[in-house]
PDB file of C-alpha atoms in Angstrom:
ATOM      1  CA  MET D   1       1.697  -4.984   4.585  1.00 94.00           C
ATOM      2  CA  ILE D   2      -0.756  -5.165   7.493  1.00 97.00           C
ATOM      3  CA  GLY D   3      -0.293  -1.398   7.814  1.00 98.00           C
ATOM      4  CA  ALA D   4      -1.937  -0.958   4.424  1.00 98.00           C
ATOM      5  CA  VAL D   5      -4.784  -3.275   5.431  1.00 98.00           C
ATOM      6  CA  LEU D   6      -5.358  -1.320   8.640  1.00 98.00           C
ATOM      7  CA  GLY D   7      -5.314   1.981   6.797  1.00 98.00           C
ATOM      8  CA  ASP D   8      -7.895   0.664   4.362  1.00 98.00           C
ATOM      9  CA  ILE D   9     -10.207  -0.660   7.088  1.00 98.00           C
ATOM     10  CA  ILE D  10      -9.912   2.404   9.327  1.00 98.00           C
ATOM     11  CA  GLY D  11     -10.335   4.819   6.424  1.00 98.00           C
ATOM     12  CA  SER D  12     -13.232   2.972   4.795  1.00 97.00           C
ATOM     13  CA  PRO D  13     -16.128   4.716   6.639  1.00 97.00           C
ATOM     14  CA  TYR D  14     -14.765   8.129   5.671  1.00 96.00           C
ATOM     15  CA  GLU D  15     -14.186   7.648   1.941  1.00 92.00           C
ATOM     16  CA  PHE D  16     -15.642  10.212  -0.493  1.00 89.00           C
ATOM     17  CA  ASP D  17     -16.187  13.889   0.201  1.00 90.00           C
ATOM     18  CA  PHE D  18     -19.622  13.437   1.794  1.00 89.00           C
ATOM     19  CA  ASN D  19     -18.118  11.041   4.367  1.00 92.00           C
ATOM     20  CA  ASN D  20     -14.845  12.854   5.006  1.00 93.00           C
ATOM     21  CA  ILE D  21     -13.972  13.763   8.583  1.00 94.00           C
ATOM     22  CA  LYS D  22     -11.483  16.621   8.807  1.00 96.00           C
ATOM     23  CA  THR D  23     -10.231  15.835  12.284  1.00 96.00           C
ATOM     24  CA  LYS D  24      -8.027  13.220  13.925  1.00 97.00           C
ATOM     25  CA  ASP D  25     -10.642  12.671  16.627  1.00 97.00           C
ATOM     26  CA  PHE D  26     -12.736   9.744  15.354  1.00 96.00           C
ATOM     27  CA  PRO D  27     -13.305   6.092  16.336  1.00 95.00           C
ATOM     28  CA  LEU D  28     -10.741   3.800  14.734  1.00 95.00           C
ATOM     29  CA  PHE D  29     -13.342   1.088  14.201  1.00 96.00           C
ATOM     30  CA  SER D  30     -17.113   1.159  13.846  1.00 93.00           C
ATOM     31  CA  GLU D  31     -19.893  -0.943  12.328  1.00 93.00           C
ATOM     32  CA  ARG D  32     -19.037   0.705   8.995  1.00 94.00           C
ATOM     33  CA  SER D  33     -15.387  -0.382   9.065  1.00 97.00           C
ATOM     34  CA  GLU D  34     -14.571  -2.999   6.448  1.00 97.00           C
ATOM     35  CA  PHE D  35     -11.842  -4.073   4.076  1.00 97.00           C
ATOM     36  CA  THR D  36     -12.210  -2.864   0.507  1.00 98.00           C
ATOM     37  CA  ASP D  37     -10.556  -3.402  -2.855  1.00 98.00           C
ATOM     38  CA  ASP D  38      -7.396  -1.857  -1.386  1.00 98.00           C
ATOM     39  CA  THR D  39      -6.935  -4.811   0.962  1.00 98.00           C
ATOM     40  CA  VAL D  40      -7.944  -7.413  -1.624  1.00 98.00           C
ATOM     41  CA  MET D  41      -5.497  -6.113  -4.217  1.00 98.00           C
ATOM     42  CA  THR D  42      -2.706  -5.582  -1.659  1.00 98.00           C
ATOM     43  CA  LEU D  43      -2.951  -9.260  -0.794  1.00 98.00           C
ATOM     44  CA  ALA D  44      -3.263 -10.226  -4.456  1.00 98.00           C
ATOM     45  CA  VAL D  45      -0.012  -8.459  -5.311  1.00 98.00           C
ATOM     46  CA  ALA D  46       1.672 -10.086  -2.322  1.00 98.00           C
ATOM     47  CA  GLU D  47       0.518 -13.514  -3.470  1.00 98.00           C
ATOM     48  CA  GLY D  48       1.664 -12.843  -7.025  1.00 98.00           C
ATOM     49  CA  LEU D  49       5.080 -11.618  -5.913  1.00 98.00           C
ATOM     50  CA  MET D  50       5.549 -14.652  -3.687  1.00 98.00           C
ATOM     51  CA  ASN D  51       4.525 -17.054  -6.450  1.00 98.00           C
ATOM     52  CA  GLY D  52       6.889 -15.412  -8.917  1.00 98.00           C
ATOM     53  CA  TYR D  53       9.658 -14.597  -6.474  1.00 97.00           C
ATOM     54  CA  GLY D  54      12.958 -13.677  -8.091  1.00 96.00           C
ATOM     55  CA  ASP D  55      11.614 -13.835 -11.659  1.00 98.00           C
ATOM     56  CA  PRO D  56      10.287 -10.523 -13.025  1.00 97.00           C
ATOM     57  CA  GLU D  57       8.318 -11.919 -15.962  1.00 97.00           C
ATOM     58  CA  ARG D  58       6.795 -14.735 -13.967  1.00 98.00           C
ATOM     59  CA  SER D  59       5.977 -12.259 -11.185  1.00 98.00           C
ATOM     60  CA  LYS D  60       3.965 -10.106 -13.590  1.00 98.00           C
ATOM     61  CA  LYS D  61       1.986 -13.123 -14.778  1.00 98.00           C
ATOM     62  CA  GLU D  62       1.388 -14.304 -11.236  1.00 98.00           C
ATOM     63  CA  ILE D  63       0.257 -10.838 -10.125  1.00 98.00           C
ATOM     64  CA  VAL D  64      -2.304 -10.759 -12.936  1.00 98.00           C
ATOM     65  CA  ARG D  65      -3.435 -14.269 -12.051  1.00 98.00           C
ATOM     66  CA  SER D  66      -3.844 -13.444  -8.352  1.00 98.00           C
ATOM     67  CA  MET D  67      -5.558 -10.126  -8.984  1.00 98.00           C
ATOM     68  CA  GLN D  68      -8.108 -11.705 -11.282  1.00 98.00           C
ATOM     69  CA  ARG D  69      -8.589 -14.689  -8.953  1.00 98.00           C
ATOM     70  CA  LEU D  70      -9.260 -12.566  -5.890  1.00 98.00           C
ATOM     71  CA  GLY D  71     -11.220 -10.042  -7.913  1.00 98.00           C
ATOM     72  CA  ALA D  72     -13.621 -12.814  -8.859  1.00 97.00           C
ATOM     73  CA  MET D  73     -13.876 -13.941  -5.238  1.00 98.00           C
ATOM     74  CA  TYR D  74     -14.613 -10.399  -3.997  1.00 98.00           C
ATOM     75  CA  PRO D  75     -16.565  -8.776  -6.850  1.00 97.00           C
ATOM     76  CA  ASP D  76     -18.176  -6.115  -4.639  1.00 96.00           C
ATOM     77  CA  ALA D  77     -15.052  -4.812  -2.912  1.00 97.00           C
ATOM     78  CA  GLY D  78     -15.336  -1.394  -4.574  1.00 95.00           C
ATOM     79  CA  TYR D  79     -13.256  -1.488  -7.754  1.00 96.00           C
ATOM     80  CA  GLY D  80     -13.219   1.339 -10.275  1.00 92.00           C
ATOM     81  CA  GLY D  81     -14.974   0.906 -13.616  1.00 92.00           C
ATOM     82  CA  ARG D  82     -11.965   0.288 -15.849  1.00 95.00           C
ATOM     83  CA  PHE D  83     -10.311  -1.944 -13.286  1.00 97.00           C
ATOM     84  CA  SER D  84     -13.490  -4.002 -12.958  1.00 97.00           C
ATOM     85  CA  GLY D  85     -13.394  -4.577 -16.696  1.00 96.00           C
ATOM     86  CA  TRP D  86      -9.735  -5.569 -16.490  1.00 98.00           C
ATOM     87  CA  LEU D  87     -10.495  -8.082 -13.741  1.00 97.00           C
ATOM     88  CA  LEU D  88     -13.068  -9.791 -15.979  1.00 96.00           C
ATOM     89  CA  SER D  89     -11.036  -9.710 -19.177  1.00 97.00           C
ATOM     90  CA  ASN D  90      -9.849 -12.901 -20.854  1.00 96.00           C
ATOM     91  CA  ASP D  91      -6.859 -10.956 -22.156  1.00 96.00           C
ATOM     92  CA  PRO D  92      -6.071  -8.332 -19.502  1.00 97.00           C
ATOM     93  CA  LYS D  93      -3.925  -5.483 -20.788  1.00 97.00           C
ATOM     94  CA  PRO D  94      -2.686  -2.325 -19.060  1.00 97.00           C
ATOM     95  CA  TYR D  95      -4.836   0.717 -19.730  1.00 97.00           C
ATOM     96  CA  ASN D  96      -2.505   3.674 -19.086  1.00 96.00           C
ATOM     97  CA  SER D  97      -3.948   4.498 -15.674  1.00 97.00           C
ATOM     98  CA  PHE D  98      -2.306   6.835 -13.187  1.00 97.00           C
ATOM     99  CA  GLY D  99      -4.812   6.016 -10.457  1.00 97.00           C
ATOM    100  CA  ASN D 100      -3.710   5.602  -6.861  1.00 97.00           C
ATOM    101  CA  GLY D 101      -4.480   1.874  -6.942  1.00 97.00           C
ATOM    102  CA  SER D 102      -0.930   1.149  -8.052  1.00 98.00           C
ATOM    103  CA  ALA D 103       0.412   2.759  -4.863  1.00 98.00           C
ATOM    104  CA  MET D 104      -2.042   1.330  -2.342  1.00 98.00           C
ATOM    105  CA  ARG D 105      -1.376  -2.295  -3.336  1.00 98.00           C
ATOM    106  CA  VAL D 106       2.447  -2.274  -3.610  1.00 98.00           C
ATOM    107  CA  SER D 107       3.755  -2.511  -0.036  1.00 98.00           C
ATOM    108  CA  SER D 108       4.630  -6.229  -0.092  1.00 98.00           C
ATOM    109  CA  ALA D 109       7.411  -5.582  -2.615  1.00 98.00           C
ATOM    110  CA  ALA D 110       9.244  -3.528   0.006  1.00 98.00           C
ATOM    111  CA  TRP D 111       9.282  -6.463   2.428  1.00 97.00           C
ATOM    112  CA  LEU D 112       9.952  -9.358   0.068  1.00 97.00           C
ATOM    113  CA  TYR D 113      13.105  -7.803  -1.399  1.00 97.00           C
ATOM    114  CA  ASN D 114      16.128  -6.502   0.472  1.00 95.00           C
ATOM    115  CA  MET D 115      17.730  -4.137  -2.024  1.00 97.00           C
ATOM    116  CA  LEU D 116      16.166  -0.807  -2.968  1.00 98.00           C
ATOM    117  CA  GLU D 117      16.724  -1.317  -6.690  1.00 98.00           C
ATOM    118  CA  ASP D 118      14.894  -4.657  -6.538  1.00 98.00           C
ATOM    119  CA  VAL D 119      12.047  -3.110  -4.550  1.00 98.00           C
ATOM    120  CA  GLU D 120      11.631  -0.336  -7.105  1.00 98.00           C
ATOM    121  CA  MET D 121      11.815  -2.755 -10.042  1.00 98.00           C
ATOM    122  CA  TYR D 122       9.153  -5.097  -8.662  1.00 98.00           C
ATOM    123  CA  ALA D 123       7.028  -2.139  -7.614  1.00 98.00           C
ATOM    124  CA  ALA D 124       7.120  -0.924 -11.213  1.00 98.00           C
ATOM    125  CA  LEU D 125       6.104  -4.252 -12.685  1.00 98.00           C
ATOM    126  CA  SER D 126       3.287  -4.611 -10.133  1.00 98.00           C
ATOM    127  CA  ALA D 127       1.938  -1.305 -11.415  1.00 98.00           C
ATOM    128  CA  GLU D 128       2.522  -1.971 -15.107  1.00 98.00           C
ATOM    129  CA  VAL D 129      -0.011  -4.783 -15.375  1.00 98.00           C
ATOM    130  CA  THR D 130      -2.726  -2.099 -15.209  1.00 98.00           C
ATOM    131  CA  HIS D 131      -1.253   1.325 -14.358  1.00 98.00           C
ATOM    132  CA  ASN D 132       1.395   1.683 -17.055  1.00 97.00           C
ATOM    133  CA  HIS D 133       1.152   5.475 -17.223  1.00 98.00           C
ATOM    134  CA  PRO D 134       4.455   7.002 -15.958  1.00 98.00           C
ATOM    135  CA  GLU D 135       2.640   8.607 -13.027  1.00 98.00           C
ATOM    136  CA  GLY D 136       1.035   5.293 -12.069  1.00 98.00           C
ATOM    137  CA  ILE D 137       4.423   3.577 -12.054  1.00 98.00           C
ATOM    138  CA  LYS D 138       6.028   6.488 -10.205  1.00 98.00           C
ATOM    139  CA  GLY D 139       3.396   6.372  -7.468  1.00 98.00           C
ATOM    140  CA  ALA D 140       3.988   2.678  -6.852  1.00 98.00           C
ATOM    141  CA  GLN D 141       7.759   3.011  -6.876  1.00 98.00           C
ATOM    142  CA  ALA D 142       7.792   6.027  -4.555  1.00 98.00           C
ATOM    143  CA  THR D 143       5.503   4.274  -2.074  1.00 98.00           C
ATOM    144  CA  ALA D 144       7.529   1.065  -2.109  1.00 98.00           C
ATOM    145  CA  ALA D 145      10.789   2.990  -1.767  1.00 98.00           C
ATOM    146  CA  ALA D 146       9.413   4.870   1.231  1.00 98.00           C
ATOM    147  CA  VAL D 147       8.278   1.621   2.892  1.00 98.00           C
ATOM    148  CA  PHE D 148      11.654  -0.004   2.262  1.00 98.00           C
ATOM    149  CA  MET D 149      13.623   2.960   3.577  1.00 98.00           C
ATOM    150  CA  ALA D 150      11.345   3.151   6.622  1.00 98.00           C
ATOM    151  CA  ARG D 151      11.894  -0.504   7.509  1.00 98.00           C
ATOM    152  CA  SER D 152      15.616  -0.201   6.811  1.00 97.00           C
ATOM    153  CA  GLY D 153      16.237   2.392   9.509  1.00 97.00           C
ATOM    154  CA  ASN D 154      16.314   5.587   7.467  1.00 98.00           C
ATOM    155  CA  THR D 155      15.164   8.774   9.156  1.00 98.00           C
ATOM    156  CA  LYS D 156      12.096  10.655   8.006  1.00 98.00           C
ATOM    157  CA  GLU D 157      14.365  13.401   6.708  1.00 98.00           C
ATOM    158  CA  GLU D 158      16.267  10.881   4.580  1.00 98.00           C
ATOM    159  CA  ILE D 159      13.070   9.352   3.237  1.00 98.00           C
ATOM    160  CA  LYS D 160      11.660  12.780   2.393  1.00 98.00           C
ATOM    161  CA  ALA D 161      14.857  13.850   0.636  1.00 98.00           C
ATOM    162  CA  TYR D 162      15.034  10.669  -1.454  1.00 98.00           C
ATOM    163  CA  ILE D 163      11.403  10.789  -2.569  1.00 98.00           C
ATOM    164  CA  GLU D 164      11.673  14.468  -3.485  1.00 98.00           C
ATOM    165  CA  GLU D 165      14.952  14.028  -5.382  1.00 98.00           C
ATOM    166  CA  VAL D 166      14.204  10.769  -7.213  1.00 98.00           C
ATOM    167  CA  TYR D 167      10.451  11.035  -7.739  1.00 98.00           C
ATOM    168  CA  GLY D 168       9.936  14.791  -7.773  1.00 97.00           C
ATOM    169  CA  TYR D 169       7.021  14.923  -5.334  1.00 98.00           C
ATOM    170  CA  ASP D 170       6.596  18.151  -3.391  1.00 96.00           C
ATOM    171  CA  LEU D 171       6.655  17.136   0.266  1.00 98.00           C
ATOM    172  CA  SER D 172       7.040  20.648   1.655  1.00 97.00           C
ATOM    173  CA  ARG D 173       3.380  21.144   2.565  1.00 96.00           C
ATOM    174  CA  LYS D 174       2.175  20.527   6.096  1.00 97.00           C
ATOM    175  CA  CYS D 175      -1.038  18.607   6.660  1.00 98.00           C
ATOM    176  CA  ASP D 176      -2.718  21.716   8.061  1.00 97.00           C
ATOM    177  CA  GLU D 177      -2.118  23.314   4.653  1.00 97.00           C
ATOM    178  CA  ILE D 178      -3.436  20.320   2.731  1.00 97.00           C
ATOM    179  CA  ARG D 179      -6.531  19.560   4.804  1.00 97.00           C
ATOM    180  CA  PRO D 180      -8.847  22.563   4.161  1.00 96.00           C
ATOM    181  CA  SER D 181      -9.085  22.220   0.383  1.00 96.00           C
ATOM    182  CA  TYR D 182      -8.239  18.553  -0.106  1.00 96.00           C
ATOM    183  CA  HIS D 183     -11.022  16.499  -1.677  1.00 95.00           C
ATOM    184  CA  HIS D 184     -11.704  13.082  -3.164  1.00 94.00           C
ATOM    185  CA  VAL D 185      -9.253  12.414  -5.967  1.00 94.00           C
ATOM    186  CA  GLU D 186      -7.940   9.091  -7.225  1.00 94.00           C
ATOM    187  CA  SER D 187      -4.693   9.959  -9.009  1.00 97.00           C
ATOM    188  CA  CYS D 188      -1.249   9.033  -7.738  1.00 98.00           C
ATOM    189  CA  GLN D 189      -0.187  12.652  -8.235  1.00 98.00           C
ATOM    190  CA  GLU D 190      -2.705  13.889  -5.667  1.00 97.00           C
ATOM    191  CA  THR D 191      -2.673  10.959  -3.262  1.00 98.00           C
ATOM    192  CA  VAL D 192       0.887   9.700  -2.800  1.00 98.00           C
ATOM    193  CA  PRO D 193       2.439  13.040  -1.693  1.00 98.00           C
ATOM    194  CA  GLU D 194      -0.415  13.642   0.737  1.00 98.00           C
ATOM    195  CA  ALA D 195      -0.072  10.147   2.203  1.00 98.00           C
ATOM    196  CA  ILE D 196       3.670  10.613   2.638  1.00 98.00           C
ATOM    197  CA  ALA D 197       3.030  13.985   4.297  1.00 98.00           C
ATOM    198  CA  ALA D 198       0.761  12.237   6.821  1.00 98.00           C
ATOM    199  CA  PHE D 199       3.520   9.719   7.527  1.00 98.00           C
ATOM    200  CA  LEU D 200       6.129  12.445   7.950  1.00 98.00           C
ATOM    201  CA  GLU D 201       3.988  14.303  10.491  1.00 98.00           C
ATOM    202  CA  GLY D 202       2.598  11.336  12.422  1.00 98.00           C
ATOM    203  CA  ALA D 203       3.982  10.685  15.899  1.00 98.00           C
ATOM    204  CA  ASP D 204       3.374   6.921  15.854  1.00 98.00           C
ATOM    205  CA  PHE D 205       1.558   4.328  13.753  1.00 98.00           C
ATOM    206  CA  GLU D 206      -1.913   5.212  14.962  1.00 98.00           C
ATOM    207  CA  ASP D 207      -1.284   8.934  14.652  1.00 98.00           C
ATOM    208  CA  VAL D 208      -0.172   8.493  11.032  1.00 98.00           C
ATOM    209  CA  ILE D 209      -3.449   6.731  10.228  1.00 98.00           C
ATOM    210  CA  ARG D 210      -5.495   9.375  12.023  1.00 98.00           C
ATOM    211  CA  THR D 211      -3.606  12.153  10.239  1.00 98.00           C
ATOM    212  CA  ALA D 212      -4.124  10.550   6.839  1.00 98.00           C
ATOM    213  CA  VAL D 213      -7.855  10.038   7.378  1.00 98.00           C
ATOM    214  CA  SER D 214      -8.219  13.614   8.665  1.00 98.00           C
ATOM    215  CA  LEU D 215      -7.033  15.004   5.334  1.00 98.00           C
ATOM    216  CA  GLY D 216     -10.224  13.760   3.666  1.00 96.00           C
ATOM    217  CA  GLY D 217     -10.360  12.698   0.045  1.00 93.00           C
ATOM    218  CA  ASP D 218      -9.987   9.027  -0.854  1.00 95.00           C
ATOM    219  CA  SER D 219      -9.566   8.213   2.821  1.00 97.00           C
ATOM    220  CA  ASP D 220      -9.151   4.443   2.704  1.00 97.00           C
ATOM    221  CA  THR D 221      -6.514   4.562  -0.019  1.00 98.00           C
ATOM    222  CA  LEU D 222      -4.744   7.560   1.500  1.00 98.00           C
ATOM    223  CA  ALA D 223      -4.565   5.782   4.859  1.00 98.00           C
ATOM    224  CA  ALA D 224      -3.521   2.494   3.231  1.00 98.00           C
ATOM    225  CA  ILE D 225      -0.509   4.163   1.625  1.00 98.00           C
ATOM    226  CA  ALA D 226       0.405   6.127   4.750  1.00 98.00           C
ATOM    227  CA  GLY D 227      -0.144   3.057   6.925  1.00 98.00           C
ATOM    228  CA  SER D 228       2.123   0.906   4.785  1.00 98.00           C
ATOM    229  CA  ILE D 229       4.987   3.365   5.283  1.00 98.00           C
ATOM    230  CA  ALA D 230       4.231   3.839   8.976  1.00 98.00           C
ATOM    231  CA  GLU D 231       4.392   0.076   9.521  1.00 98.00           C
ATOM    232  CA  GLY D 232       7.949   0.031   8.226  1.00 98.00           C
ATOM    233  CA  PHE D 233       8.963   2.933  10.459  1.00 98.00           C
ATOM    234  CA  TYR D 234       7.057   2.271  13.686  1.00 98.00           C
ATOM    235  CA  GLY D 235       5.779  -1.269  13.451  1.00 98.00           C
ATOM    236  CA  VAL D 236       2.116  -2.028  14.154  1.00 98.00           C
ATOM    237  CA  PRO D 237       0.716  -2.444  17.679  1.00 97.00           C
ATOM    238  CA  GLN D 238      -0.387  -6.019  18.236  1.00 97.00           C
ATOM    239  CA  LYS D 239      -3.863  -4.899  19.289  1.00 97.00           C
ATOM    240  CA  LEU D 240      -4.407  -3.167  15.952  1.00 98.00           C
ATOM    241  CA  LYS D 241      -2.892  -6.056  14.037  1.00 97.00           C
ATOM    242  CA  ARG D 242      -5.303  -8.486  15.689  1.00 97.00           C
ATOM    243  CA  ALA D 243      -8.215  -6.169  14.938  1.00 97.00           C
ATOM    244  CA  ALA D 244      -7.313  -6.079  11.252  1.00 97.00           C
ATOM    245  CA  VAL D 245      -6.890  -9.841  10.955  1.00 96.00           C
ATOM    246  CA  SER D 246     -10.232 -10.386  12.705  1.00 96.00           C
ATOM    247  CA  MET D 247     -11.954  -8.540   9.853  1.00 97.00           C
ATOM    248  CA  LEU D 248     -10.461 -10.736   7.129  1.00 98.00           C
ATOM    249  CA  ASP D 249     -11.850 -14.069   5.995  1.00 97.00           C
ATOM    250  CA  GLU D 250     -10.039 -17.380   5.748  1.00 97.00           C
ATOM    251  CA  GLU D 251      -8.819 -16.818   2.178  1.00 98.00           C
ATOM    252  CA  LEU D 252      -7.240 -13.446   2.900  1.00 98.00           C
ATOM    253  CA  ILE D 253      -5.833 -14.511   6.258  1.00 98.00           C
ATOM    254  CA  GLY D 254      -4.190 -17.451   4.522  1.00 98.00           C
ATOM    255  CA  ILE D 255      -2.325 -15.165   2.125  1.00 98.00           C
ATOM    256  CA  TYR D 256      -1.336 -12.853   4.969  1.00 97.00           C
ATOM    257  CA  ARG D 257       0.009 -15.728   7.085  1.00 97.00           C
ATOM    258  CA  ARG D 258       1.970 -17.065   4.120  1.00 97.00           C
ATOM    259  CA  PHE D 259       3.427 -13.597   3.592  1.00 98.00           C
ATOM    260  CA  GLU D 260       4.423 -13.332   7.260  1.00 96.00           C
ATOM    261  CA  ALA D 261       6.170 -16.691   7.021  1.00 96.00           C
ATOM    262  CA  ALA D 262       8.012 -15.641   3.859  1.00 95.00           C
ATOM    263  CA  ILE D 263       9.241 -12.461   5.531  1.00 92.00           C
ATOM    264  CA  ALA D 264      10.369 -14.363   8.619  1.00 90.00           C
ATOM    265  CA  ASP D 265      12.202 -16.885   6.451  1.00 80.00           C
ATOM    266  CA  GLU D 266      13.888 -14.109   4.469  1.00 74.00           C
ATOM    267  CA  ALA D 267      15.005 -12.415   7.688  1.00 70.00           C
ATOM    268  CA  ALA D 268      16.399 -15.675   9.048  1.00 69.00           C
ATOM    269  CA  GLN D 269      18.376 -16.294   5.863  1.00 70.00           C
ATOM    270  CA  ALA D 270      19.772 -12.757   5.919  1.00 66.00           C
ATOM    271  CA  GLU D 271      20.847 -13.181   9.542  1.00 63.00           C
ATOM    272  CA  GLU D 272      22.506 -16.502   8.743  1.00 65.00           C
ATOM    273  CA  LYS D 273      24.449 -14.929   5.865  1.00 66.00           C
ATOM    274  CA  ALA D 274      25.530 -12.067   8.100  1.00 61.00           C
ATOM    275  CA  ASN D 275      26.745 -14.486  10.782  1.00 66.00           C
ATOM    276  CA  CYS D 276      28.729 -16.451   8.200  1.00 68.00           C
ATOM    277  CA  ARG D 277      30.602 -13.292   7.223  1.00 64.00           C
ATOM    278  CA  LEU D 278      31.676 -12.606  10.825  1.00 62.00           C
TER     279      LEU D 278
END
């Protein structure tokens, strides 16, 4: 999940067409680097999934609760118009969105659950609370599936083949083909495939982030999605992880630390079960 946070922070100075930088040669951090709504909602979904762990209906309620709670705490994080209204609603309902927000916030599902079908199910319900359009759900599921497969030891070729076959995204384009005409767009359809392409071409975690940002467009969200997958595949250098955490406040760090502990506990339980079977 910290890969998504890093992608958001590193991509934040280059968001929107007038800020885009169509090269991988740029400073990772500057005075303009900051976390945005992508980080806030990534942590909100993580908190909701932890609070509702193992119970789909409770998880949906907890995700809504956490998203609205953190939305109120960080009202100027950069939310879209309809989502801002949803955050303030006394009766929040999904609004048929296919925006890329469902994909940028989903990565925790791929770490909290250890079976692909569970990951895809919880990814779908994390999207459905707002982004209940089929493309919004698809974007979240494809992203979570890619993260899960990356952390589970699948090759890039296997990840690419699965996403193309199951979710129908065209992953044949190289980033050099995408970059010249790519522009700011906020749909899953025109963000998730491009983010996965950046992951497929990147040589390591940092290179994936640089490649994603270099495409242009909605740079923070693009890099958040690519970074979440790259974390599963490469891990995150400790130096970058510390840099990301240093930019969060106490509230957000608390959720992140709780998430880390939950993942460590899950891994320990899985190892214990495996040892018992030997």
